[in-house]
XYZ file of C-alpha atoms in Angstrom:
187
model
C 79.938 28.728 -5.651
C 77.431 27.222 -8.168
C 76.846 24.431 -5.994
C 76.039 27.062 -3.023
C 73.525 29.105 -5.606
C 71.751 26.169 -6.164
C 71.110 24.929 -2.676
C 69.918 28.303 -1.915
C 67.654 28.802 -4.259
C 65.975 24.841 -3.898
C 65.849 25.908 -0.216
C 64.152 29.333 -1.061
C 61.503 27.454 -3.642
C 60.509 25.139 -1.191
C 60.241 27.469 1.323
C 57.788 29.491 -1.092
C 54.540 27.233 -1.144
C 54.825 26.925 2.542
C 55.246 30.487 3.174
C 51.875 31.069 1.093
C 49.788 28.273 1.906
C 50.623 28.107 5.683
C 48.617 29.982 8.575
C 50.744 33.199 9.159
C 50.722 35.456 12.451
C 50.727 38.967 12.031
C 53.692 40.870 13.541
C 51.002 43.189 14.539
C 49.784 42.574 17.879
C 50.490 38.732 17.124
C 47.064 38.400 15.347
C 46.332 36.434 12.223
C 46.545 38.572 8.819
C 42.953 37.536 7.937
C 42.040 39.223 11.597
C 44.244 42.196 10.631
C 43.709 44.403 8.001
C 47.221 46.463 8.479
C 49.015 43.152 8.287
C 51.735 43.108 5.697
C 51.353 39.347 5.440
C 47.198 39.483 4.649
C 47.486 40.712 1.258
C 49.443 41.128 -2.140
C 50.237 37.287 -2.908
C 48.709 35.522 -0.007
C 44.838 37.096 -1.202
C 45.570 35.820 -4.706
C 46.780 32.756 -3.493
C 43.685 32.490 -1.742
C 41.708 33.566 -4.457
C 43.139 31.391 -6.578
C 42.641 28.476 -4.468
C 39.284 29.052 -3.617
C 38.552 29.476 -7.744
C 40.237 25.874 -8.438
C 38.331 24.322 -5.379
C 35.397 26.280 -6.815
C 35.655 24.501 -9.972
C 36.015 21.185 -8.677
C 33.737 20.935 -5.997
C 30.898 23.062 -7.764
C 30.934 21.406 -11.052
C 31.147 24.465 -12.945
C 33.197 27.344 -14.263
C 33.419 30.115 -11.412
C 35.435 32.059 -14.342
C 32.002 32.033 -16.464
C 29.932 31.802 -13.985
C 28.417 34.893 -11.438
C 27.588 34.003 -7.498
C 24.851 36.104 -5.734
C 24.389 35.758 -1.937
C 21.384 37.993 -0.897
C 20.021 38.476 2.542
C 16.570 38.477 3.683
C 14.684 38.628 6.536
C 13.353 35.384 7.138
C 17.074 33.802 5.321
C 18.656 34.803 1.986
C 19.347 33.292 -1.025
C 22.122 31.621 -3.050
C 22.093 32.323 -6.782
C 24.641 31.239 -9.808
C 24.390 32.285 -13.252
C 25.973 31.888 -16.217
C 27.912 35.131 -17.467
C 27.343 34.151 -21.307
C 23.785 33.332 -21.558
C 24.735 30.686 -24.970
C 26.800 28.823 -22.163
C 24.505 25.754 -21.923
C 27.024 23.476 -20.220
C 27.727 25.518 -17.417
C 23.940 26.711 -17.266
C 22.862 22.706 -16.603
C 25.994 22.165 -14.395
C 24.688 25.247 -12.358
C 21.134 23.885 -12.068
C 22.559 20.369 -10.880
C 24.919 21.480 -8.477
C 22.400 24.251 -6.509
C 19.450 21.402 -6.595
C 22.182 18.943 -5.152
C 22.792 21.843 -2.737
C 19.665 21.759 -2.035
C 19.372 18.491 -1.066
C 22.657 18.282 0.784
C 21.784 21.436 3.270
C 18.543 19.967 4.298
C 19.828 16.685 5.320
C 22.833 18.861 7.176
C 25.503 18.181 5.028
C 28.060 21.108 4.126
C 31.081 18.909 3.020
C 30.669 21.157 0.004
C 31.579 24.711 1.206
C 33.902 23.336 3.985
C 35.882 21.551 0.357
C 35.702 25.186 -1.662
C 36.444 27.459 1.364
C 39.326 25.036 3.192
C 37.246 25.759 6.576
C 33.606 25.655 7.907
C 31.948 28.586 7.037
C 30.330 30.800 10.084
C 27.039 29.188 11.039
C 26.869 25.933 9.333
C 27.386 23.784 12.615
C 24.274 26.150 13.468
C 22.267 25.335 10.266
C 23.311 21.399 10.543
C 21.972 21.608 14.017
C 18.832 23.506 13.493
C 18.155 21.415 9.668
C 14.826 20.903 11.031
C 13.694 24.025 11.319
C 15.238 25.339 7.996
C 13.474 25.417 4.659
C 15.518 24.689 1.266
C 13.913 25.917 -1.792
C 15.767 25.526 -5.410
C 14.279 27.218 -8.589
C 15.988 28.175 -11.789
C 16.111 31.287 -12.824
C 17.119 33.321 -16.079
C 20.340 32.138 -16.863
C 21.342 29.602 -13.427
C 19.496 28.898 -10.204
C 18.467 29.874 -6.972
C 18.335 28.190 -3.383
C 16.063 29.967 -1.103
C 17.055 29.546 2.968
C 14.086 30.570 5.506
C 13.390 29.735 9.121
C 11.489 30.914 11.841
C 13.999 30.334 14.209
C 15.929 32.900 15.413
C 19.642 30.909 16.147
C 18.973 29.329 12.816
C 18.254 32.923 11.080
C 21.463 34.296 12.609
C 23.743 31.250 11.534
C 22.198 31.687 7.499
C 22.971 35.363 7.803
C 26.515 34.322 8.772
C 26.984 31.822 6.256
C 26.030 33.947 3.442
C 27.893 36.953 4.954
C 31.155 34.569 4.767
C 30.237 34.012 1.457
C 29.898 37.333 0.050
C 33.400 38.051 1.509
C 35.018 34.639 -0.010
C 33.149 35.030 -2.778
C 34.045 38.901 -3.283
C 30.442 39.703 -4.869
C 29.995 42.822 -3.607
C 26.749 41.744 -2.066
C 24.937 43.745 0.565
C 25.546 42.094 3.708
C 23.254 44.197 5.808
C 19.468 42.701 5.654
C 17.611 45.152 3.469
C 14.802 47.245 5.415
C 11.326 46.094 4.663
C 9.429 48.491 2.605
């Protein structure tokens, strides 16, 4: 009897990192649980899992804390904006780790390159192919600000507008920032 106890349960702990980390379809209407709200499978452990993953990736692929550090994604209407800070403003290493990483950002969307987000996210975020397509006709602006940094994202191009809008509106929803994802109204 011990010997069966045991088998189960190393069959049931193996089982358990595939049952999280694995692609799941929904009972319900056979759709994926991220494309499914109702879905039993989309939330409870899977979203920490996924949170949890996305932190660690976070933290290795930004250079930085995402534990002590806050992300902004704002919308505009010629782009948006990407903005880190630091949430203790004495935390010097993470403030100059911050500043590296967006002016490497920087430097790596211009010349088309999103190996970055694809790394922290697991998947290519909604309009990158767009905005490594269209790098041309996108502008890439870093600055620091109190307490992190800022990339600024503009275009006059309409495809390459929508695709930014859609990569930052993926990122507010990773990211879980509670960012606006409407563009505000000009005033």
């Amino acid at each position: 009897m011990n010997v069966f106890r045991t088998i189960l349960a190393a069959t049931l702990l193996g089982a358990i990192p595939r049952l999280t980390a694995a692609p799941h379809v929904c009972p319900m209407e056979g759709q994926s649980g991220s494309e499914h709200a109702d879905c039993p499978l989309a939330s409870g452990a899977r979203a920490h899992h996924h949170a949890a993953g996305l932190e660690s990736r976070g933290d290795d692929g930004m250079g930085f804390s995402q534990a002590k550090t806050t992300h902004h994604f704002q919308l505009r209407a010629d782009g948006g904006a990407i903005e880190v800070t630091v949430r203790d403003a004495k935390d010097a290493e993470n403030l100059g780790r911050i500043r590296a990483h967006l002016a490497h950002v920087r430097e790596m969307f211009a010349a088309g390159d999103f190996s970055i987000p694809m790394f922290v996210h697991g998947e290519m975020p909604p309009g990158a192919a767009t905005m490594k397509r269209r790098a041309g006709s996108i502008r890439y602006v870093y600055e620091d600000i109190p307490g992190g940094g800022r990339v600024r994202i503009s275009t006059d191009d309409p495809d390459a507008l929508d695709a930014i809008q859609d990569f930052l509106r993926f990122q507010i929803t990773e990211h879980e920032t509670g960012d606006p994802t409407a563009v505000p109204a000009r005033g």
